[in-house]
Short mmCIF file of C-alpha atoms in Angstrom, two decimals:
data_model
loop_
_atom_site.label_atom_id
_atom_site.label_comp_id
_atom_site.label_asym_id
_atom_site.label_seq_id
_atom_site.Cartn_x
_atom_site.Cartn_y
_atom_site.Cartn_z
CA UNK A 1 0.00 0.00 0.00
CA UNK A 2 1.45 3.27 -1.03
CA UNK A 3 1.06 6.66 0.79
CA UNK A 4 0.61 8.64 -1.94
CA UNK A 5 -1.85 6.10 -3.23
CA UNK A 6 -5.05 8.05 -3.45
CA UNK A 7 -7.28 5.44 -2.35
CA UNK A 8 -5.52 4.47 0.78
CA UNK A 9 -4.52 6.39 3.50
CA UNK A 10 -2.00 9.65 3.69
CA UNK A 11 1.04 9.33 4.85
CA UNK A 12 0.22 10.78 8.20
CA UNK A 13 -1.81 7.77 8.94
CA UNK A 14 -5.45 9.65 8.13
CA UNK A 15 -8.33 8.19 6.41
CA UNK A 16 -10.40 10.88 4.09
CA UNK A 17 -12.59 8.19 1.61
CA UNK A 18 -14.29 4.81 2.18
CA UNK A 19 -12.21 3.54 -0.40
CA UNK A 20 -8.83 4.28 1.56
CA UNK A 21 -10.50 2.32 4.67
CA UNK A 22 -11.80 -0.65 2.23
CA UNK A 23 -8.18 -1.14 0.89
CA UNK A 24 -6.38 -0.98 4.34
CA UNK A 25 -8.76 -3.63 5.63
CA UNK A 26 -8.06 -5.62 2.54
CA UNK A 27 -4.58 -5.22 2.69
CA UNK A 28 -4.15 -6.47 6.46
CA UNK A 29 -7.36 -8.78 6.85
CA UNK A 30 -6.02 -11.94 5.25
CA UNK A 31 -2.18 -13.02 5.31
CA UNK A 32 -1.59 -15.45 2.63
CA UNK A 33 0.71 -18.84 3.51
CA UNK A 34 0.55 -22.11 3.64
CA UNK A 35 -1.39 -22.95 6.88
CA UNK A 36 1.70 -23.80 9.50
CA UNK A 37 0.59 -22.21 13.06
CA UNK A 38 -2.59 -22.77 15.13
CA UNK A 39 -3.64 -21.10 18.65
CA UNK A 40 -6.73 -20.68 20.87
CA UNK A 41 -8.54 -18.57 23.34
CA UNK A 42 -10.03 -20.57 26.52
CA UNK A 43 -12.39 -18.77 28.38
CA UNK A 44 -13.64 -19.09 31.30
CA UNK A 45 -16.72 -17.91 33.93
CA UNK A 46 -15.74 -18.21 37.79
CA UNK A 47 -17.78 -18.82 40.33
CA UNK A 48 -17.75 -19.78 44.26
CA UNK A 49 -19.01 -23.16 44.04
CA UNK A 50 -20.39 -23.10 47.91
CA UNK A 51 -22.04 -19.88 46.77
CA UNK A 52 -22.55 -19.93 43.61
CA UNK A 53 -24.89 -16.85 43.37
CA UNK A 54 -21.83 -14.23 44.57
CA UNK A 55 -20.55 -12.05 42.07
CA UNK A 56 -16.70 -12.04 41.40
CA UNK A 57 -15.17 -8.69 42.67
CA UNK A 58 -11.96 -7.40 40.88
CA UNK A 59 -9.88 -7.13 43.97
CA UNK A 60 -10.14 -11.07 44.40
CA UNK A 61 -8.99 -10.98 40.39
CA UNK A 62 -6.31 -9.19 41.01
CA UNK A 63 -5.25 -10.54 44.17
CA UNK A 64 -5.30 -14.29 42.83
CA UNK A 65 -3.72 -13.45 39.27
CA UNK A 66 -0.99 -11.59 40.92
CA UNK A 67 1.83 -10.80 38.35
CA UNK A 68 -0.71 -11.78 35.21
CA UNK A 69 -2.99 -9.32 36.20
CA UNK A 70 -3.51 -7.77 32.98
CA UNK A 71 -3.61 -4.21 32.51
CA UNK A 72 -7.50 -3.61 32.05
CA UNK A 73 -7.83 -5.19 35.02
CA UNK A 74 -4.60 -2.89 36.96
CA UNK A 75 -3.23 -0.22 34.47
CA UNK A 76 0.10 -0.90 36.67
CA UNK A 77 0.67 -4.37 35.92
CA UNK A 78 3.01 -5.11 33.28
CA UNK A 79 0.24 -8.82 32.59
CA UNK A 80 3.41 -11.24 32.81
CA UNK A 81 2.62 -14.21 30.57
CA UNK A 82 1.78 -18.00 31.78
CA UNK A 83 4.65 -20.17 32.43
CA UNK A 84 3.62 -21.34 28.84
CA UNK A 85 3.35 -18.16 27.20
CA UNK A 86 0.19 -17.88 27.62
CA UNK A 87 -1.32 -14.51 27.95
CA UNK A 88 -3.94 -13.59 30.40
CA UNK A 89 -7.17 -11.35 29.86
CA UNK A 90 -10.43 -10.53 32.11
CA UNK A 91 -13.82 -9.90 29.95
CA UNK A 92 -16.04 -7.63 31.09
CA UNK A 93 -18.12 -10.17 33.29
CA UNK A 94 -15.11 -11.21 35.01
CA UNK A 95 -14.51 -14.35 32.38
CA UNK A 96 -11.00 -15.07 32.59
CA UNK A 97 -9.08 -15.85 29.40
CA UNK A 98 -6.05 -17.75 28.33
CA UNK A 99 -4.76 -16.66 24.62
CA UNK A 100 -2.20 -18.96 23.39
CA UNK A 101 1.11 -18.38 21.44
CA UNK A 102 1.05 -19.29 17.65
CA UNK A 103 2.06 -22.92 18.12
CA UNK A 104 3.56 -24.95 15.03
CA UNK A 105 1.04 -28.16 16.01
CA UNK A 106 -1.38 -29.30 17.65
CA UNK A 107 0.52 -31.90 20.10
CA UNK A 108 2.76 -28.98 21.69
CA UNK A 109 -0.51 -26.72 21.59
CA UNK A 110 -2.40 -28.99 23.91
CA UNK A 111 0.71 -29.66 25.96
CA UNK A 112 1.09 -25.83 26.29
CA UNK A 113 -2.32 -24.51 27.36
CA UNK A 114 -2.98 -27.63 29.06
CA UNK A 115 0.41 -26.66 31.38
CA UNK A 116 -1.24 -22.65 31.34
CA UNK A 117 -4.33 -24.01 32.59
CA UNK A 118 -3.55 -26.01 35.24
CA UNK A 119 -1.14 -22.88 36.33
CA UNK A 120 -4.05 -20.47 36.40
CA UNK A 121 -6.75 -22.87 37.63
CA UNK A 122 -4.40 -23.32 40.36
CA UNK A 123 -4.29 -19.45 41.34
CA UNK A 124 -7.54 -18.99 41.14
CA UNK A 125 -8.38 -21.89 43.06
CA UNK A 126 -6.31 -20.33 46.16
CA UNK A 127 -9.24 -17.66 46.50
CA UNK A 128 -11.65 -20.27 46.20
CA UNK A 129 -12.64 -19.35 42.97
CA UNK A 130 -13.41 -22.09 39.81
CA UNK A 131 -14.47 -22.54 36.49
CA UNK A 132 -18.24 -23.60 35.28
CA UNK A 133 -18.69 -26.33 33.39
CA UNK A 134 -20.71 -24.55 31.39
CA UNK A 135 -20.54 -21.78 28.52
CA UNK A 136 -22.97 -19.70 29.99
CA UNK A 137 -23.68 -18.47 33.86
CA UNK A 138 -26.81 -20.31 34.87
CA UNK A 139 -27.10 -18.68 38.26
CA UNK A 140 -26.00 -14.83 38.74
CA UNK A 141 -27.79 -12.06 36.36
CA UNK A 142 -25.41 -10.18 33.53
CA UNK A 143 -23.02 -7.78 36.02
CA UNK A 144 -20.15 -6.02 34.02
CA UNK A 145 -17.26 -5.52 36.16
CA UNK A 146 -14.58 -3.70 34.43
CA UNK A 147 -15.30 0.09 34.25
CA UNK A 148 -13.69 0.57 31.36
CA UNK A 149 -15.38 3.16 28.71
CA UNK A 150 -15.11 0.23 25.65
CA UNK A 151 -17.10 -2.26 28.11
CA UNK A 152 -19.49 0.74 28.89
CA UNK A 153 -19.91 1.42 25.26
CA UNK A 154 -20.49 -2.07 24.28
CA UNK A 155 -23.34 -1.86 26.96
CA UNK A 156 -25.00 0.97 26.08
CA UNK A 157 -24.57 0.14 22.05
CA UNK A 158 -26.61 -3.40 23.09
CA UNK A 159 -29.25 -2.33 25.27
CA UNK A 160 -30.51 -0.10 22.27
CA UNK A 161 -31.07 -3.60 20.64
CA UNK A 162 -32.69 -5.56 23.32
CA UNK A 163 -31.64 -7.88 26.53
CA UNK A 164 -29.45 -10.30 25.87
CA UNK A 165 -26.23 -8.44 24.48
CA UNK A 166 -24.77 -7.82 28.77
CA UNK A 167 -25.12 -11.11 28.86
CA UNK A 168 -22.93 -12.18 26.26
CA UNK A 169 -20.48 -10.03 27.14
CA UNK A 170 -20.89 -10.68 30.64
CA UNK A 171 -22.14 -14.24 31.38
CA UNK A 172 -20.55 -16.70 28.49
CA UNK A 173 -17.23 -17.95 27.18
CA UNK A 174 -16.12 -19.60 24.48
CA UNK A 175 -13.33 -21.48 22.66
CA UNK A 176 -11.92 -19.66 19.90
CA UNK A 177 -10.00 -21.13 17.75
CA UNK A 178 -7.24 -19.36 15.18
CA UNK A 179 -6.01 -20.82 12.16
CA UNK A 180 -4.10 -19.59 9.59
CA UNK A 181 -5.72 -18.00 6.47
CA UNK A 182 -3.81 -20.08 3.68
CA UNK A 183 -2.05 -19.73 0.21
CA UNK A 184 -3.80 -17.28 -1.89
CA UNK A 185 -5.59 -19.92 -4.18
CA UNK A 186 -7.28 -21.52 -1.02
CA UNK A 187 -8.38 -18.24 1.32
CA UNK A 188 -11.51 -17.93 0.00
CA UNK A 189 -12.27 -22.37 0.47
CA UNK A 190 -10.55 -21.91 3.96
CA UNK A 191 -12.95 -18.78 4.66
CA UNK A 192 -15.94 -20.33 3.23
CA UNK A 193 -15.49 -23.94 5.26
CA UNK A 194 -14.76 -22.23 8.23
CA UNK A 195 -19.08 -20.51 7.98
CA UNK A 196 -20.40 -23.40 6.98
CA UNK A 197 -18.83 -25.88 9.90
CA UNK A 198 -20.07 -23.35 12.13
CA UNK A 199 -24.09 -24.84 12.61
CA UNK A 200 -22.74 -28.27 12.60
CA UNK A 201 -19.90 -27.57 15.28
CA UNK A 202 -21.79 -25.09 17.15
CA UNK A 203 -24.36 -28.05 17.61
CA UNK A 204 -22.05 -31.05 18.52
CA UNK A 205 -20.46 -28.55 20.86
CA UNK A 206 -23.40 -26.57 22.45
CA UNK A 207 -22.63 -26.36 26.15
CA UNK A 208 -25.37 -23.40 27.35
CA UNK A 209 -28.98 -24.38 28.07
CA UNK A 210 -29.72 -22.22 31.50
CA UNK A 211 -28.85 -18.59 31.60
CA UNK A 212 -29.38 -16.58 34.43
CA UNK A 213 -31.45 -18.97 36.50
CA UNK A 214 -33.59 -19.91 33.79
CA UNK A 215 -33.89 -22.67 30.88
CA UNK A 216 -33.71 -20.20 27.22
CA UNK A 217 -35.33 -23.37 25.19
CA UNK A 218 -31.39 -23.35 23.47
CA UNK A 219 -28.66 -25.29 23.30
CA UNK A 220 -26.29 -22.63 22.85
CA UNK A 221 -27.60 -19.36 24.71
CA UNK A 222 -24.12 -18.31 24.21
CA UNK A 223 -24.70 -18.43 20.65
CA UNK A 224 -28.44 -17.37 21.09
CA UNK A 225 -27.18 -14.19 22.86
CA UNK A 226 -24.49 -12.89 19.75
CA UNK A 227 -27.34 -13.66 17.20
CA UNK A 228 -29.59 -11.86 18.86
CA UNK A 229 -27.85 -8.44 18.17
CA UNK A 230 -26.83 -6.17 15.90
CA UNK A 231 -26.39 -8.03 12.59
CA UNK A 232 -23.86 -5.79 11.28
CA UNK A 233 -21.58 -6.53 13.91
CA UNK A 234 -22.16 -10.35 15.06
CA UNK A 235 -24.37 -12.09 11.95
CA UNK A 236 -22.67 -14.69 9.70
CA UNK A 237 -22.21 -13.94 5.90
CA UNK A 238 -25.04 -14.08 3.68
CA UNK A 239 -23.12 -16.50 1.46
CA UNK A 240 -19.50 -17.61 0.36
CA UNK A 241 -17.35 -14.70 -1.48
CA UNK A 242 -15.37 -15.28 -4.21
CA UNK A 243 -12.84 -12.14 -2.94
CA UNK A 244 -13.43 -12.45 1.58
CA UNK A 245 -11.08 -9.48 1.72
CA UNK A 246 -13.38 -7.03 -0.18
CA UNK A 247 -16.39 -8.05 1.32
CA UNK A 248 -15.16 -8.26 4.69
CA UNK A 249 -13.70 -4.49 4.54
CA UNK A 250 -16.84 -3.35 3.10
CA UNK A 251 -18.78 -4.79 5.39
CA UNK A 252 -16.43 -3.38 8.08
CA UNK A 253 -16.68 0.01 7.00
CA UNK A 254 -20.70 -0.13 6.77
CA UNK A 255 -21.11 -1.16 10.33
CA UNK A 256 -21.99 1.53 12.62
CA UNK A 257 -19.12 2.78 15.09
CA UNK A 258 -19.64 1.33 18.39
CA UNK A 259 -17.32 4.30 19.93
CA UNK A 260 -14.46 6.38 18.99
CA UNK A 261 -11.77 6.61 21.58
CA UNK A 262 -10.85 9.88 23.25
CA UNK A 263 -10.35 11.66 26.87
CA UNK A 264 -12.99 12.47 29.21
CA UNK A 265 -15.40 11.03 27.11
CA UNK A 266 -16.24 8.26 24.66
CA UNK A 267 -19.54 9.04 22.22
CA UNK A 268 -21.49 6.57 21.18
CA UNK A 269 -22.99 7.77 18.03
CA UNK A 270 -26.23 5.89 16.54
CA UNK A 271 -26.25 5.11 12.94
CA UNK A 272 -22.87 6.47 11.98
CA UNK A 273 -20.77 4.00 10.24
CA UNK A 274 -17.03 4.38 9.76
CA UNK A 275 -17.94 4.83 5.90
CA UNK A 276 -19.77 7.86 7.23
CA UNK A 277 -17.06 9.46 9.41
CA UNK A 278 -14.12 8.60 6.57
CA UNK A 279 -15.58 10.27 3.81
CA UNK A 280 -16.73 13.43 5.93
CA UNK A 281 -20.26 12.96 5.86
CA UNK A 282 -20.56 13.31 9.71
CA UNK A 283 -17.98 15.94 11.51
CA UNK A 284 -19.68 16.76 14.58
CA UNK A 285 -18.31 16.47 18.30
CA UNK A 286 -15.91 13.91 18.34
CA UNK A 287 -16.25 13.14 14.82
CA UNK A 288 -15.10 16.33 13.37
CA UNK A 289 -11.89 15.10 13.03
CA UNK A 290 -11.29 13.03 10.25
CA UNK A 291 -10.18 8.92 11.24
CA UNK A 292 -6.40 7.07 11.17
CA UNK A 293 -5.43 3.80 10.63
CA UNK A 294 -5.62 3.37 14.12
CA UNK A 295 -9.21 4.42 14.31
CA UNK A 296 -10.32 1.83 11.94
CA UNK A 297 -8.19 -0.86 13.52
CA UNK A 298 -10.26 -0.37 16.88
CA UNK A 299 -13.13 -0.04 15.05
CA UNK A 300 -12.71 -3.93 13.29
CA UNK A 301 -12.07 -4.71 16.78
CA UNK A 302 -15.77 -4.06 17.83
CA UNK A 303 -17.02 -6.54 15.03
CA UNK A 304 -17.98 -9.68 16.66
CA UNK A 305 -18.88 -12.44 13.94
CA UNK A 306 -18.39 -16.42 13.90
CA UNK A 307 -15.14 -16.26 11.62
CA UNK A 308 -13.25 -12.37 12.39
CA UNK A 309 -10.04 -12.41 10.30
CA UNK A 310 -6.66 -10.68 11.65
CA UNK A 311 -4.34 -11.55 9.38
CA UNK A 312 -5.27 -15.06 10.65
CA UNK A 313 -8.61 -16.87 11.32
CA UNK A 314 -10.19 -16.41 14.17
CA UNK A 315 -13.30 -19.04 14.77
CA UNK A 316 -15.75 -17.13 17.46
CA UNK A 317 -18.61 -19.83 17.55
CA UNK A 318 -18.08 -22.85 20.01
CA UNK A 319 -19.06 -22.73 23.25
CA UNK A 320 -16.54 -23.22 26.02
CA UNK A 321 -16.11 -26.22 27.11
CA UNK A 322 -15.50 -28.53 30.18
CA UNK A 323 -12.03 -29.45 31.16
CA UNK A 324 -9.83 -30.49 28.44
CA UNK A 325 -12.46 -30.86 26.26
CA UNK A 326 -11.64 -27.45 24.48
CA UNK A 327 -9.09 -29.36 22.58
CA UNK A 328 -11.81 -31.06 20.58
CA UNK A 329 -12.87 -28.25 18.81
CA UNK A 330 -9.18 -26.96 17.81
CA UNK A 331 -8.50 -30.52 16.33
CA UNK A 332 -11.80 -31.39 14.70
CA UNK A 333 -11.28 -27.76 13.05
CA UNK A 334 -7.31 -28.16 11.75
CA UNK A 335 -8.52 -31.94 10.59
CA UNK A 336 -11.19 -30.87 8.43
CA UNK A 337 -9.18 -27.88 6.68
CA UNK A 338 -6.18 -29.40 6.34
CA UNK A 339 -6.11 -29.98 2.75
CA UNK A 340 -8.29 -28.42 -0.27
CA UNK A 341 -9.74 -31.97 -1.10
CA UNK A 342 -10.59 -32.23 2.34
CA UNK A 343 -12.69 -28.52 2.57
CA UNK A 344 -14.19 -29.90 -0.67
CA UNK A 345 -15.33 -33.08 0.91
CA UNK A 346 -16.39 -30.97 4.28
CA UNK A 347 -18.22 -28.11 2.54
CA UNK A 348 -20.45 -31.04 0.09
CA UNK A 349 -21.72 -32.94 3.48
CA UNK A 350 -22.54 -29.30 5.10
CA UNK A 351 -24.29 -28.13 2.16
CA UNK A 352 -27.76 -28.83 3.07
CA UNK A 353 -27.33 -27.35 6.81
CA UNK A 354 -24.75 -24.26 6.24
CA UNK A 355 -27.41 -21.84 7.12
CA UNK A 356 -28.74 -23.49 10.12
CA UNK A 357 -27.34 -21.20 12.69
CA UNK A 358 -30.56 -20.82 14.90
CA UNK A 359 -31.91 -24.58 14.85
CA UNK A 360 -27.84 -25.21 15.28
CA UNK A 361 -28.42 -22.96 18.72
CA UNK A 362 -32.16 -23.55 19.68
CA UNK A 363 -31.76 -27.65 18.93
CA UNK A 364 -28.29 -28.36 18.64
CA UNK A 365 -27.79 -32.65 17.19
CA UNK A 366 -31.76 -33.21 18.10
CA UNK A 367 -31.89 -31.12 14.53
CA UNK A 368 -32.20 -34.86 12.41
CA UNK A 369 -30.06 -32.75 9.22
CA UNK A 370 -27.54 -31.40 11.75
CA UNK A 371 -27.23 -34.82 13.29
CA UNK A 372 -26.58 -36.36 9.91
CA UNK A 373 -24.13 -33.60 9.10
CA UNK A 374 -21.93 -34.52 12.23
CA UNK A 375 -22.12 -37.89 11.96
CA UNK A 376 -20.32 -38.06 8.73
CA UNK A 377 -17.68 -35.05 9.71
CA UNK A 378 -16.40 -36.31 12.95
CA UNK A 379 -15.49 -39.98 12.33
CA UNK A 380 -13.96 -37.94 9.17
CA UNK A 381 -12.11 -35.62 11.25
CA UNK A 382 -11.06 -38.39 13.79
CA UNK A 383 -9.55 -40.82 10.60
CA UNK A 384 -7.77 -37.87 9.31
CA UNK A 385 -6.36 -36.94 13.03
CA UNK A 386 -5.48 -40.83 13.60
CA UNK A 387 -2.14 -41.21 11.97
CA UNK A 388 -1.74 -37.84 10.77
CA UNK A 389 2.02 -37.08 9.81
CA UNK A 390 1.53 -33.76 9.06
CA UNK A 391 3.21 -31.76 12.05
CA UNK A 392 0.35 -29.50 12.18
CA UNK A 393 -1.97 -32.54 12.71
CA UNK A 394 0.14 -34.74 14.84
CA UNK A 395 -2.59 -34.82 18.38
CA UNK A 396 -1.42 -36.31 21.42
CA UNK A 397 -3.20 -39.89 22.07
CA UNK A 398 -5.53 -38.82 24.94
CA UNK A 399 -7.05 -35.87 22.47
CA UNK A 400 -7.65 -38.64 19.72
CA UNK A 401 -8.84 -41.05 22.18
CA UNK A 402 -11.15 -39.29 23.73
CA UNK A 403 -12.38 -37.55 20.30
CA UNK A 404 -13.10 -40.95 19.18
CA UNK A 405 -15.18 -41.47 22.61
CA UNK A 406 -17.46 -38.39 22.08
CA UNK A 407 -17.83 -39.19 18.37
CA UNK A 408 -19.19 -42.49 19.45
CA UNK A 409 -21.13 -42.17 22.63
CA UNK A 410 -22.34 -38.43 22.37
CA UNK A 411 -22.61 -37.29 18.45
CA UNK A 412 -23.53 -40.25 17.03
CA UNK A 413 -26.74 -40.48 19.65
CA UNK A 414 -27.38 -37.24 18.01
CA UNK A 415 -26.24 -35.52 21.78
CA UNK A 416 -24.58 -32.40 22.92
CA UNK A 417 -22.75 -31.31 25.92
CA UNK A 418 -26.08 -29.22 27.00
CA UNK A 419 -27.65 -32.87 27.47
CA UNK A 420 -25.40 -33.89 30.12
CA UNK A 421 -27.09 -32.43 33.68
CA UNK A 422 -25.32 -29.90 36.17
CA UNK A 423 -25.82 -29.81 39.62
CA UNK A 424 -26.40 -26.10 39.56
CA UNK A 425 -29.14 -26.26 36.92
CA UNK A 426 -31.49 -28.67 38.79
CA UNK A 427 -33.76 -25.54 39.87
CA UNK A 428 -33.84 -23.62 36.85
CA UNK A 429 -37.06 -22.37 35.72
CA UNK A 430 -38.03 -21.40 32.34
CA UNK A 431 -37.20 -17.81 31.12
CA UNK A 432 -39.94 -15.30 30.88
CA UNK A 433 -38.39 -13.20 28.64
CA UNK A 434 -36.84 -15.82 25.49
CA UNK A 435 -34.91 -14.80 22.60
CA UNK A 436 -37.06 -13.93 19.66
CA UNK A 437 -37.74 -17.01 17.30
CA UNK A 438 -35.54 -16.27 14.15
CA UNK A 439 -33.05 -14.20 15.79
CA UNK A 440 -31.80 -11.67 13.28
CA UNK A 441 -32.67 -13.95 10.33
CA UNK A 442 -36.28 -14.04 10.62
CA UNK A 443 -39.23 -11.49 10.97
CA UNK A 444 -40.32 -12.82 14.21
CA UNK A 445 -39.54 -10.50 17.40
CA UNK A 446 -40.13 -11.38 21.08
CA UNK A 447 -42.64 -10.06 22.69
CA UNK A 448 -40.58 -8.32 26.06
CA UNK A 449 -43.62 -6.95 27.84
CA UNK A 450 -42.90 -9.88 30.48
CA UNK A 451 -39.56 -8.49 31.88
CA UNK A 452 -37.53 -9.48 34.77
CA UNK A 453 -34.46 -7.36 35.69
CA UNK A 454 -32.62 -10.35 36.08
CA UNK A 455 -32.87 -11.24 32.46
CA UNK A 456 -31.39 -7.58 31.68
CA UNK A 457 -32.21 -4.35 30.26
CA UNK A 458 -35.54 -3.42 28.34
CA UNK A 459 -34.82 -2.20 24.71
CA UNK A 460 -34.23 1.64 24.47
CA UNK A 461 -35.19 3.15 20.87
CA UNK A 462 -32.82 3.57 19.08
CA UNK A 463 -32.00 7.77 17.30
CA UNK A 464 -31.66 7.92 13.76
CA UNK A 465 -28.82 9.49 12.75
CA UNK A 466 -29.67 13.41 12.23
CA UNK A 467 -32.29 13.34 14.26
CA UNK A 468 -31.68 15.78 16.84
CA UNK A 469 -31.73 13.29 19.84
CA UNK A 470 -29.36 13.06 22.07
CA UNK A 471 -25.82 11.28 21.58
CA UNK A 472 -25.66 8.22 24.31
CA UNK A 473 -21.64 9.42 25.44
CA UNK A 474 -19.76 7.15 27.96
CA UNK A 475 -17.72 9.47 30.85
CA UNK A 476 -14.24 7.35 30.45
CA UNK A 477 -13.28 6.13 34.17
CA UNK A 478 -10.40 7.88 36.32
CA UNK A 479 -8.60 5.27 39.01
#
């Protein structure tokens, strides 16, 4: 990308057209090589399990994490990594998060966050404090508890939509798992297969019937809760893309800004998309000056889909999972991308489900299409795994053994981790406030008129932009 290029940015770093944003995001989105490197994101909700109800205070964070305090959590701590490399992170719920080094295979992967784990678990455990089991709270209402002005932005950008965005942000975890984007020739396979996996994996590995007390009616509430919002921000694709770099940074660059960084106060405003504030069509307040590079990389940062590329992959949409059982995902994924026959194979048997996000959510493997889907990928994925020379593939014996064990005894009985019972669940009653029927791909809206504070906010309306009303801002906190 050249400064003087007059579609990308000047060479002080400032943005004055969409089509200089468009091309940066292309340029940086997608970095082309032959896939080599995998890593993952664990995270995890803590509770007291002899009181399950209390909320998690910060002090106790900091306290047990010590030296990997990270610095949202104490702007004085320098966040020393895992004895692994592992770097530590707090969501804004108090969900604690492990993100891995790029490792070069799969074997030392598992052997590294495995060793990370145990580490943290072990800190945490000295202030009596543990991981659920499962990928969503089901006790303890949505409570954000780092004041920090993107949290409180996030918060205020959601609650214009409806309910359930705090409690994504605030009461579920995931797995995420990041895989290399591939040689130029295979990005846009690799991009594709990585969408339409998602209904069949975020089935097999739903892991989040009770939220809040209450049973949703969903497998994945975790999943439940991102569809549920903006869909400019957190939907899937409408459809493969022959170029994913241009549609991604278009799509980037028609989402509305969540916030724009600056002191005293953050402004929130409604409607505006970057598009907007790059080509000058909105200068007021904090927008009258025009954006930089670094403007619009904070601003991909507030996109929240299944597949967000950074250079690399990064898969958003599988539940967190119990014990070491995170490792499933991370191999089932590098199995069935690891060649272009194989995403050829793997994109013909998800064919007739690769839109079936919200049955994949609401019904998980009881969906008969998404059982049949599964049934055929994971003894695939465990054949390819079994034997594998290929570094990248090698997996330890206990991973393939005890893939081969929840192929068999859990997918193939067309079951999910939500249908295994937890203790803590036994009382939970069913929600009177559910998410609407088709999510953001349907018509259908909940009726909210039967609200519980415990189930989160009540939608606000939301101002059109030029309107006259009032500009939500977010006062940025002092310590």
């Amino acid at each position: 990308m050249r400064a003087d290029d007059p579609s990308t940015a000047q060479g002080d770093g400032v943005l004055r057209s969409r089509a200089a944003a468009e091309a940066y995001v292309a340029s940086v989105c997608f970095k082309h090589g032959p896939p080599s490197l995998v890593g993952v994101e664990l995270e995890w909700i803590l509770h007291y399990p002899d009181r399950p109800g209390e909320a998690v205070a910060p002090d106790t964070l900091r306290a047990a994490l010590g030296a990997h305090t990270p610095p949202a959590l104490d702007p004085a701590s320098h966040g020393r990594a895992l004895p692994a490399g592992g770097a530590v992170t707090v969501e804004p719920g108090g969900q604690i998060e492990i993100s891995s080094p790029p490792s070069p295979g799969l074997e030392p992967l598992v052997g590294d966050v495995t060793a990370d784990t145990a580490h943290l678990h072990e800190l945490l455990a000295r202030y009596g404090l543990h991981p659920h089991a499962r990928a969503a709270d089901p006790v303890r209402p949505p409570r954000r508890v780092l004041d920090l002005p993107r949290y409180a932005a996030m918060e205020c950008v959601f609650d214009r939509v409806g309910p359930h965005g705090r409690s994504g942000m605030c009461s579920t975890s995931a797995v995420q798992v990041c895989l290399d984007a591939g040689p130029p020739e295979a990005v846009a396979g690799r991009w594709a297969v990585l969408h339409e996996l998602g209904p069949v994996l975020v089935a097999a590995f739903a892991n989040s019937p009770v939220q809040h007390g209450r049973r949703t009616g969903w497998k994945s509430s975790r999943q439940a809760c991102w569809l549920s919002l903006d869909p400019c921000r957190t939907a899937p694709p409408p459809g493969p893309d022959t170029d994913p770099a241009a549609a991604w940074a278009a799509r980037v660059v028609d989402t509305p800004l969540l916030c724009v960084r600056g002191t005293g106060s953050w402004a929130v405003p409604a409607g505006v998309t970057f598009a907007d504030w790059a080509s000058g069509a909105c200068r007021d307040g904090v927008l009258a000056r025009p954006p930089t590079l670094a403007d619009l990389d904070y601003h991909v940062s507030t996109l929240f889909p299944p597949v967000r590329p950074h250079g690399h992959l990064e898969v958003r949409y599988v539940d967190g999972q119990p014990g070491a059982d995170w490792a499933l995902p991370v191999a089932v994924l590098l199995a069935l991308t690891s060649s272009p026959a194989v995403v050829d194979r793997v994109r013909e048997i998800c064919e007739p489900v690769r839109d079936a996000w919200v049955p994949a959510a609401r019904d998980a493997l009881a969906d008969p299409d998404l059982a049949a889907a599964a049934a055929e990928l994971f003894p695939l994925a465990h054949g390819l795994l079994d034997g594998a020379a290929d570094p990248l593939l090698v997996a330890p014996a206990a991973l393939r053994d005890r893939l081969r064990e929840v192929t068999e005894h859990r997918v193939l009985r067309g079951r999910c981790p939500a249908d295994e019972p937890v203790g803590l669940e036994d009382g939970a009653r069913p929600t009177t406030v559910p998410f609407p029927p088709g999510l953001h791909l349907g018509s259908d809206t909940a009726d909210s008129a039967d609200t519980d504070p415990s189930d989160g906010p009540v939608p606000v309306p939301r101002p059109e932009p030029g309107s006259g009303a009032p500009v939500p801002c977010i006062e940025e906190s002092v310590r």
